[in-house]
Each structure stands twice: as C-alpha cells, then as structure tokens.
Amino acid sequence: MLRPRPVQIGVGGLAMCLSVATRASATPVDSLGVGARSKAMAGATAADPRDYSVNYYNPSGLVKFDGLELGVGYTHAGFSLEANGEPSDIRAVDAWMFGVVAPGKIASIPFAFGMAGQLPQGYLSRAQTIRESDAYWVFYESRMQLLYTSFNLAVMPLSGWSLAVGTASLATTRGGFQVRGTTVAAEFGRSEYESELTHQVDANLVSTRYPQYSSSFDFGSGFKVAASYREQAKLDTDVSASLDTVIDGTVLEIPVRYDVVVRSVKTFIPRQLNLAGAWTPSRWTFEVDLTWYDWSGYRSPIGTTSSHFEADPPEGVTIELPEAPNTPPPPNPGFRDRIVPRFGVEYRLSLASHWGLPLRAGYVYEATPVPAQTGTTAFLDATRHVVSGGVGVVDSGLGPWLGRGLCLDLAVQWGILEKRTQTRMSGDTLSADGSFWATSADVSLEF
Amino acid sequence: MSQQGGPKHFRLPRPLALGCWLPGLALLFTPLSAVASPADLFGVGLRSQAMAQTGAAYGDHDHQSYTNPALLGGRTEQHLSLGYQSALFVTKYHSDSLPEVHDQALASATTLGVTLPLPMGDILTDRLAIGFSAYSPRELVTRAQLWYPDRPQFPLLASRAQSLSLATGLGAKILPGLSLGVGVRWLASLIGAVNVTGSESGETTTVVRDQLVTSVAPVAGLRAEPFDDVFVGLVWRDEHTSHIDIAIQVADLGALELPELNIAGMAQYDPEQVDAELAWLVGGWELVTATRYRRWSAFPGFLEQTFSCPASEPICGAKAPPPPNFSDTWAVKAGAARALQLSSSASAELRVGLGYEPSPVPEQVGTENRWDNARLMASAGYGVEVDWSGVPFSFEVALQQQWLRERMHVKGAAAAEARPELARVTTGGSVQLVAAALGVEF
C-alpha cells in the first residue's frame, strides 16, 4: 500500500528548496575598493586618480593619463565576524583585478577609453539561499562574491575639465527547469533509482548594466575636485520549477504535479554620489571624499513564493498534500541613507633618478544603514572603521621597453566593526561585531 | 575635410562637437531591456560579417582578437568601435498531416571592439598590440534553452545567439610578412546545488548554492604574406563550452526519496574549429576565399541524464540520453571588397560575400526532434572612413542573409507511431542579420 506521507514530504521538500531567497548583495568593490593604491588610501582617490582604479572611482580622470597603462592585481580578504558571540562562517575573498587605461586624442581633444574588473577567484558570482529568520551578514557574505566589470569613455572638452560616462554590470539567474517521468516509491523491495525521469532547462544568466557618470576639474596649483554618480542597480532572481511525475507505488500509481515560482532580489547596488577634493602640494597628496549611498532604496532579499500542487489519486485513495507556500511580499527592510567620509594621503618619496617609493594611508568611517533588527528578520551589520596603508615601488627607467615605467603597489586594510547589540521583540538579543583584514598587490605597466 | 573653397558650413566648436557625440555613446552603454551575441553564427566585426565571415588573413577592425589575433600585430593606432546588431531567426516545419508551423526569434546585441598598440621601443617598436572584443546580448550573459528532446526545436540557431562573448588577444609582428597571435575567449557557466534535509520533527532544512564560473577557450592565429599582396591566415579556436549543472539532493525525508537529480546540460557550445583563408589584393580589390572546419563530432549532447545509478545499484532506471552523433563540418566562404576614394579626407569600402555552412545534425529518425539545416549565406556591407574636422571616425553597416535549405526527416517505425504527425517532417527557414558600428581612432 502506498503511504501518502513520503509523497507529501518528498514534494514538500522540493517546495522548500525553492521557497527561499538568494542573499541580496552589493558588489565587492563597493565594500573593499579597487586597486592597491586606492585601497591604501581608503578609496579617497576620486579627485586625483593615478592607476586603473580610475575606472571605478572617477572615469573622467582617464584623460589625464600620459599613456597606455595596463594593470593586474590580486586581493585577499579574511573576515572574523561574530553574531551573538559565535563566529560567523564568512568565506574569505580571493579575487583578481585588472584594468586598462587608454588615453588618446581626437581632433586634439583628450579622449580616453578605460575598463576594469574584479573576478573572484574561479567564479563570477556565488550565492546561497536564506530564510527570513536566518541571521546573516548583509554586506559581507555574497557581497564579496560577484564579478564586477566597468567600461568607460572620457573626454576633456576644456582644459582642466573632463567628463566621463561608463557602465558596470552584474549577473544573475532567471528561468527554470522541469522534471517529468515516473518516480518509483521505495516500497516492496523497489528502489527510487528505478525511476525514469528526464528534465529540460530554460534558464538565462541575466546581466544588468548600470551607468556611471563623472566629472573632474583641475583648478591648478594642486587643487582638484571631482564628482561621480553611479545609478542604482538591482537584479531579481526568478526561478521556476515543476515536477510532473507519476508516483509508482507498485500496486497503484498517482499522477502528481507540482509547480513553484520563487522571486527574490539577489543583488542591490544603491545609488551613489561621490564628491571629492584633493590637494597636491609637491610630493604630497591629501584627499577627502564624501559618498552618499541611497540605502533607503534597499529591497529585502527575502523572496516571494507561489506554488501549486495537483494529484489525481485513484478512486477510494486519499492523499494528503502539503500546504502550498504562497508567501507575501517581504516588508521594506527600512535601511537608511548614509554619507561615508574617506580620507587619504600619499607621499611620493624619491629614492633615485628613476626610482620612487610612494607611501600611503587612509581612513573611512561607515555608519551602518541597517536598522535595529527587532522583528523577524536578522540582518547583521555594524558601523565600521577601516584604516589602511600601503607602499609602492616605481621604476621609471625601463628605457625603450616601458616608456613610463613599471609600478608595484601593495596595500593593507583593517576594518573594525563596533559592537552592536539589539533586543528583539521576542526578548532575545542579537549582537554583531568583528573585524576583517584585506591585502592587495598590483603591477602596472605604464607605456 | 578641407576648408578651402566650397560652401561654408556651420560647424560646432570641436569640444562641443565631441561633447554632443559622447551622449550618443552613452546611449549604447545605458541599460536596455533585453536580448543576443552570435559570434560563431555570424562572425565578429562588421567587415567580417559583410564578407561572409572571412577576415582571418587581411583587414583591420577592432574584433581581431576573435577573428585572428595575429592581425593585431603591427597595428599602430588606438581604435575603438561601438556597434549594434540584430538577428531575426525564422524557422518553419511541416509534414503531410501538419500545416506549416512558423516560429520567430529576435536576438540583438551591442558590440564593443578595442585595439590598443603597445607603444614599446627598440626592436618592439610597432610590433605588439592587444585587442578586446565584446558581444553583449541585451541583459543576457548566456541562455540555456534545453528542451525535452521530443519537442520540435532548432537548437543550433536562436538559442546559440544569446550569449555574452568576450575575447581578448595579443598579436605580434614577428617579421614584415609574418604575424602571430594568441587570445582567449570567455563564457560563463552555472553550477549549483540544492540540498534538502529532513528532520524527525518534520522540519526541512534547505541550502541552495549557485556559482557562475568562467569558461575560457584559447585562440591562436597566424598571418603570413608569402608573396606580395597575397595573405594567408590560419586560426585555431579551442572548443568553447558553457554548462549548467545543478544537483538536487533530497535526504532523510521519509520512505520515499527522490534520487539525486542532476539538472545539467550544455548551455552554449562552440566546437573546436580551424579557419584557413587566402586573401589577394589586386587592382583595388581584395578577394578572399576561406574554409572553416568545425569538430562537431566531439559535441557531447544537450542534456545529461537526470540522475545516475548509485555505486550500490549499478543497473537502475537511469538512462543516458542517446549520443547526438553530430558530424564534423567544413564551411566554405568567399568574399570581396572594393576600396573607393571618395575625397581627400574620405574613403569607403564595398563588401560582399557568399558562404555555405553544412549542418552537423543527423537526420532525426528517432523520438528526438532537434532539427538543423545547412545554410547558404549571402552578405554585403559598406564602410566609410572620414576625417571630419580632424576627427577620424568610421561608420559601417553589414547585412547577412542565411537561407536554411529545406530538409526532410523520416522517422523509424516506433518513433513514427509515437508522433505520427512528425513522421515525415520538412524543415526550413531563414536568418537575417543587420549590424552597424561607429568607430573612432584616438
């Protein structure tokens, strides 16, 4: 006799597996930055960019380079974060970075093309599902696991004033799969491996592009200002699945059909406006950047699910179907906008006629945009302080091979999260704190 | 253009003129709503597309990292081009008992090509250049459209044209008449896992992981000029694949458990291929003839089996899909280009091409209805280069028409009994491509 419970649980299990959402995230470069020089200066380099990270911080600076520049780098970040005193399993990040700066002229007007990217080692993106009650680090889990690419064009229509437009992109999955055939119940000495199942797939890896614009102005006497704007971007994951099967219980057969559609936000990039000013007296550069993040537009990563069960048992046989989970849209997570200040300093020490040793340091203060988690969600985050430092080695004496030289840059970042304790409506407490380290190394070929 | 004599034209100051052009480029970069990238179906680069997908032996454009990275060697000017292309796939089939069924699919893409000479000195002066070629479907990275095999479909057409295609290359001019190049093509694959575990209390724990991983394929090319104005190009491209592979595992959920499901298949597949091409410059004409060998026989199939037998039960109900039995193909192509000097500051080129592409797919005599047809191709294009107020820009258009040769599939007795309406089916259709690109030297 076929027992209905296994059918219920087996199909219900499939329902559950699709009733969860992927973790929403921003990009890794938003969290850690791009390029060893910029990271060493806490990302405060938009007004005076000097390497391929210009593609992220201020593409209008592309036209200020003297020649073609190719950069490649590697970054590693390790996290030591705790939730309620327990260490969180946050995966370390290892990623390759690359960038191109190609300045030129059109009709004597400076014009440039640039591109940059960060590729997490071995993959383009990684995501893991969550449920509403799961405690997870909003900005430290999947946020670090995304490919970032950027393409930019810049022009300098007037001396000292440059403009740029560009695009960055992200990717996610939309689509679904269907399974059909006969599922054999493990009854009467039979095995589920006697099932005859086939599948089909109609899935798209979808990308979204979001524009970025920037402008800079050089006042002369070492004063420079820049403004850059990045549009909001979000990627919705949309996965559907169906199981159209006949449960073969040897003594009877029951056709069962189950359909489910899950929608959630996988990636969210807030709208950003950065204003930057730099002062470069001789060998020094001092820079302050202020970035507004429109976190109030953040959408909850908790997904919505709609599903449907159908079964057609023979007359006289009843089968209990699980309740179809049809979840309502998640509430607004209530994140708040933030202005993040960054401070960077660089001293370009000259060692010999063609050897240079730039020394760099920086600091950034990021107040958390995540409100107190008193309800059913448990988004973990805390206000953080990041101090950074770095050093470069510049050899500009490589003669005819590299006209402008070779540059090696190293950077270290140390982030500290202030301890945050929240009392939930259930009476429990939710605390979050920790720290992280990141190191980066770049090699730039300057032609 | 010359300003002496002739009528006076209103002209924007150069900085403002450039400023007006920039928003136009911005439009190409602005997020758009949907669709395609068909490098292997249509060729890459407007010149190549207009000349029946030739271009491995001669010709400058910004997508040589795909066409033949050796042609990057010796390039001395930085060049950038932005383009847009749209392809319409029309497929049809009918049988004695089935009226003609039409299907249409549109695949559009933006293209970006960049050529960057490496300004090195000494013996490397004007010898090395890198290139970057991107074919970006609107909003798509790749598409996995892998239907049940019995569903009527043309799996090598529209769905193959829906994938982001990136190529980077480095070319080196070794001798005045010899260049070599290497490159890499990039695709994305999706792998993942779903683990569902039950507990005694009836609760279910689920973890879903997905990873988008890179899939790369090398390209190597050679270009030689054995005689004056005679060029030979050879290009090898390795097999390029994009998989989707998601394992669904259900455990401890009572007496009935599903076997571990393996939702897997080949989202995109370009077979290993070799281009051989001969180009001859004579009397203002460029004449090209080429062939492309594709090793389709290595194609592993569209879908993998849905589950595998466990080690403890080596013989079970799991069935591997039948092998696709694709055949290797040799495509033949011929093209011609005629250079025209329009004025002292403007030149143009007319381009035409013809080609024939055999089908690797065998006659569908079983239950599968995965159809494909040999294609006859005609192409044409026009490119103009103008030095407009000191702005050296180019504009190109290309058109391609591919006719799917009608083909009949006659099923065996068992398959015909299962689907009598498809027992003797005739397939056909056409593919059209329209492409345009704007380029600038900077």
mmCIF file of N, CA and C in Angstrom, chain A residues 27-45 51-54 56-57 74-77 93 95-98 116-119 143-144 146 148 230 293 342 364 366 384 386 411 413 436 438-440 442:
data_model
loop_
_atom_site.group_PDB
_atom_site.id
_atom_site.type_symbol
_atom_site.label_atom_id
_atom_site.label_comp_id
_atom_site.label_asym_id
_atom_site.label_seq_id
_atom_site.Cartn_x
_atom_site.Cartn_y
_atom_site.Cartn_z
ATOM 1 N N THR A 27 28.299 45.067 -4.657
ATOM 2 C CA THR A 27 29.469 44.493 -5.305
ATOM 3 C C THR A 27 30.651 44.482 -4.338
ATOM 4 N N PRO A 28 31.628 43.600 -4.571
ATOM 5 C CA PRO A 28 32.788 43.561 -3.691
ATOM 6 C C PRO A 28 33.574 44.857 -3.737
ATOM 7 N N VAL A 29 33.612 45.491 -4.893
ATOM 8 C CA VAL A 29 34.392 46.726 -4.981
ATOM 9 C C VAL A 29 33.750 47.832 -4.167
ATOM 10 N N ASP A 30 32.433 47.803 -3.986
ATOM 11 C CA ASP A 30 31.803 48.801 -3.127
ATOM 12 C C ASP A 30 32.266 48.649 -1.686
ATOM 13 N N SER A 31 32.573 47.442 -1.296
ATOM 14 C CA SER A 31 32.945 47.196 0.090
ATOM 15 C C SER A 31 34.435 47.360 0.345
ATOM 16 N N LEU A 32 35.260 46.863 -0.575
ATOM 17 C CA LEU A 32 36.705 46.867 -0.335
ATOM 18 C C LEU A 32 37.470 47.816 -1.240
ATOM 19 N N GLY A 33 36.869 48.227 -2.351
ATOM 20 C CA GLY A 33 37.547 49.144 -3.251
ATOM 21 C C GLY A 33 38.205 48.421 -4.412
ATOM 22 N N VAL A 34 38.851 49.209 -5.255
ATOM 23 C CA VAL A 34 39.527 48.682 -6.446
ATOM 24 C C VAL A 34 40.950 49.227 -6.478
ATOM 25 N N GLY A 35 41.908 48.372 -6.744
ATOM 26 C CA GLY A 35 43.281 48.825 -6.936
ATOM 27 C C GLY A 35 44.011 49.031 -5.621
ATOM 28 N N ALA A 36 45.269 48.588 -5.587
ATOM 29 C CA ALA A 36 46.036 48.642 -4.335
ATOM 30 C C ALA A 36 46.286 50.082 -3.883
ATOM 31 N N ARG A 37 46.552 50.979 -4.825
ATOM 32 C CA ARG A 37 46.803 52.365 -4.408
ATOM 33 C C ARG A 37 45.558 52.959 -3.761
ATOM 34 N N SER A 38 44.429 52.768 -4.398
ATOM 35 C CA SER A 38 43.203 53.349 -3.872
ATOM 36 C C SER A 38 42.803 52.712 -2.549
ATOM 37 N N LYS A 39 43.005 51.420 -2.430
ATOM 38 C CA LYS A 39 42.658 50.764 -1.174
ATOM 39 C C LYS A 39 43.545 51.276 -0.040
ATOM 40 N N ALA A 40 44.821 51.504 -0.355
ATOM 41 C CA ALA A 40 45.727 52.009 0.682
ATOM 42 C C ALA A 40 45.304 53.392 1.148
ATOM 43 N N MET A 41 44.618 54.136 0.278
ATOM 44 C CA MET A 41 44.164 55.486 0.628
ATOM 45 C C MET A 41 42.674 55.477 0.965
ATOM 46 N N ALA A 42 42.154 54.325 1.390
ATOM 47 C CA ALA A 42 40.759 54.195 1.843
ATOM 48 C C ALA A 42 39.761 54.579 0.769
ATOM 49 N N GLY A 43 40.163 54.478 -0.471
ATOM 50 C CA GLY A 43 39.255 54.811 -1.560
ATOM 51 C C GLY A 43 39.127 56.296 -1.820
ATOM 52 N N ALA A 44 39.902 57.092 -1.120
ATOM 53 C CA ALA A 44 39.833 58.547 -1.315
ATOM 54 C C ALA A 44 40.805 58.935 -2.434
ATOM 55 N N THR A 45 40.430 58.580 -3.659
ATOM 56 C CA THR A 45 41.314 58.846 -4.799
ATOM 57 C C THR A 45 40.553 59.390 -6.006
ATOM 58 N N ASP A 51 45.918 55.318 -11.118
ATOM 59 C CA ASP A 51 46.069 53.963 -11.654
ATOM 60 C C ASP A 51 44.725 53.525 -12.253
ATOM 61 N N TYR A 52 44.643 52.260 -12.622
ATOM 62 C CA TYR A 52 43.446 51.791 -13.342
ATOM 63 C C TYR A 52 42.177 51.861 -12.513
ATOM 64 N N SER A 53 42.327 52.056 -11.196
ATOM 65 C CA SER A 53 41.129 52.164 -10.366
ATOM 66 C C SER A 53 40.323 53.412 -10.707
ATOM 67 N N VAL A 54 40.889 54.279 -11.531
ATOM 68 C CA VAL A 54 40.151 55.437 -12.034
ATOM 69 C C VAL A 54 38.847 54.990 -12.683
ATOM 70 N N TYR A 56 36.760 52.941 -11.640
ATOM 71 C CA TYR A 56 35.702 52.820 -10.642
ATOM 72 C C TYR A 56 35.450 54.158 -9.942
ATOM 73 N N TYR A 57 36.514 54.816 -9.510
ATOM 74 C CA TYR A 57 36.331 55.982 -8.642
ATOM 75 C C TYR A 57 35.954 57.250 -9.413
ATOM 76 N N TYR A 74 45.918 41.310 -7.353
ATOM 77 C CA TYR A 74 45.285 40.220 -6.617
ATOM 78 C C TYR A 74 44.928 40.745 -5.234
ATOM 79 N N THR A 75 43.809 40.328 -4.747
ATOM 80 C CA THR A 75 43.404 40.770 -3.408
ATOM 81 C C THR A 75 42.897 39.590 -2.604
ATOM 82 N N HIS A 76 43.156 39.653 -1.314
ATOM 83 C CA HIS A 76 42.667 38.630 -0.390
ATOM 84 C C HIS A 76 42.057 39.336 0.809
ATOM 85 N N ALA A 77 40.900 38.891 1.213
ATOM 86 C CA ALA A 77 40.263 39.462 2.401
ATOM 87 C C ALA A 77 39.769 38.334 3.278
ATOM 88 N N VAL A 93 37.732 36.078 0.726
ATOM 89 C CA VAL A 93 37.619 36.512 -0.665
ATOM 90 C C VAL A 93 39.008 36.536 -1.294
ATOM 91 N N ALA A 95 40.466 37.429 -5.142
ATOM 92 C CA ALA A 95 39.983 37.923 -6.429
ATOM 93 C C ALA A 95 41.129 38.521 -7.240
ATOM 94 N N TRP A 96 41.008 38.348 -8.532
ATOM 95 C CA TRP A 96 41.912 39.002 -9.467
ATOM 96 C C TRP A 96 41.308 40.328 -9.897
ATOM 97 N N MET A 97 42.162 41.288 -10.094
ATOM 98 C CA MET A 97 41.713 42.586 -10.586
ATOM 99 C C MET A 97 42.505 42.905 -11.848
ATOM 100 N N PHE A 98 41.909 43.627 -12.722
ATOM 101 C CA PHE A 98 42.621 44.059 -13.913
ATOM 102 C C PHE A 98 42.058 45.394 -14.374
ATOM 103 N N ALA A 116 37.865 48.084 -16.359
ATOM 104 C CA ALA A 116 38.416 47.445 -15.161
ATOM 105 C C ALA A 116 37.471 46.351 -14.714
ATOM 106 N N GLY A 117 38.022 45.421 -13.970
ATOM 107 C CA GLY A 117 37.176 44.343 -13.471
ATOM 108 C C GLY A 117 37.776 43.689 -12.251
ATOM 109 N N GLN A 118 36.916 43.057 -11.490
ATOM 110 C CA GLN A 118 37.373 42.215 -10.388
ATOM 111 C C GLN A 118 36.680 40.878 -10.515
ATOM 112 N N LEU A 119 37.460 39.839 -10.571
ATOM 113 C CA LEU A 119 36.943 38.491 -10.797
ATOM 114 C C LEU A 119 37.257 37.636 -9.577
ATOM 115 N N ARG A 143 28.054 39.582 -0.884
ATOM 116 C CA ARG A 143 28.506 40.858 -1.425
ATOM 117 C C ARG A 143 29.903 40.748 -2.030
ATOM 118 N N MET A 144 30.711 39.887 -1.446
ATOM 119 C CA MET A 144 32.096 39.771 -1.900
ATOM 120 C C MET A 144 32.241 38.809 -3.074
ATOM 121 N N LEU A 146 30.970 38.565 -6.221
ATOM 122 C CA LEU A 146 30.411 38.954 -7.506
ATOM 123 C C LEU A 146 31.471 39.499 -8.444
ATOM 124 N N TYR A 148 32.744 42.069 -11.026
ATOM 125 C CA TYR A 148 32.491 43.479 -11.309
ATOM 126 C C TYR A 148 33.249 43.838 -12.583
ATOM 127 N N ARG A 230 26.825 56.999 -9.549
ATOM 128 C CA ARG A 230 26.522 55.642 -10.024
ATOM 129 C C ARG A 230 25.044 55.385 -9.806
ATOM 130 N N TYR A 293 25.134 57.286 -0.114
ATOM 131 C CA TYR A 293 24.572 55.993 -0.536
ATOM 132 C C TYR A 293 23.076 56.007 -0.275
ATOM 133 N N ARG A 342 35.761 59.618 3.534
ATOM 134 C CA ARG A 342 37.023 58.891 3.334
ATOM 135 C C ARG A 342 38.162 59.894 3.319
ATOM 136 N N VAL A 364 38.390 55.379 6.672
ATOM 137 C CA VAL A 364 36.999 55.559 6.251
ATOM 138 C C VAL A 364 36.080 55.168 7.411
ATOM 139 N N GLU A 366 32.150 54.228 8.184
ATOM 140 C CA GLU A 366 30.881 53.844 7.560
ATOM 141 C C GLU A 366 29.860 53.495 8.628
ATOM 142 N N ARG A 384 31.353 50.593 10.945
ATOM 143 C CA ARG A 384 32.732 50.112 10.854
ATOM 144 C C ARG A 384 33.718 51.247 10.611
ATOM 145 N N VAL A 386 37.609 51.686 9.008
ATOM 146 C CA VAL A 386 38.633 50.980 8.233
ATOM 147 C C VAL A 386 39.857 51.882 8.128
ATOM 148 N N ALA A 411 48.929 47.046 -0.576
ATOM 149 C CA ALA A 411 48.003 47.721 0.339
ATOM 150 C C ALA A 411 47.502 46.750 1.395
ATOM 151 N N GLN A 413 44.333 46.657 4.465
ATOM 152 C CA GLN A 413 43.174 47.304 5.072
ATOM 153 C C GLN A 413 42.788 46.526 6.333
ATOM 154 N N PHE A 436 38.001 42.644 9.990
ATOM 155 C CA PHE A 436 38.473 41.962 8.780
ATOM 156 C C PHE A 436 39.803 42.555 8.335
ATOM 157 N N ALA A 438 42.335 42.866 4.791
ATOM 158 C CA ALA A 438 42.428 42.677 3.338
ATOM 159 C C ALA A 438 43.796 43.138 2.867
ATOM 160 N N THR A 439 44.376 42.383 1.982
ATOM 161 C CA THR A 439 45.659 42.766 1.385
ATOM 162 C C THR A 439 45.507 42.744 -0.130
ATOM 163 N N SER A 440 46.248 43.614 -0.773
ATOM 164 C CA SER A 440 46.173 43.708 -2.232
ATOM 165 C C SER A 440 47.553 43.995 -2.795
ATOM 166 N N ASP A 442 49.266 45.059 -6.744
ATOM 167 C CA ASP A 442 49.043 45.398 -8.152
ATOM 168 C C ASP A 442 50.377 45.556 -8.868
#
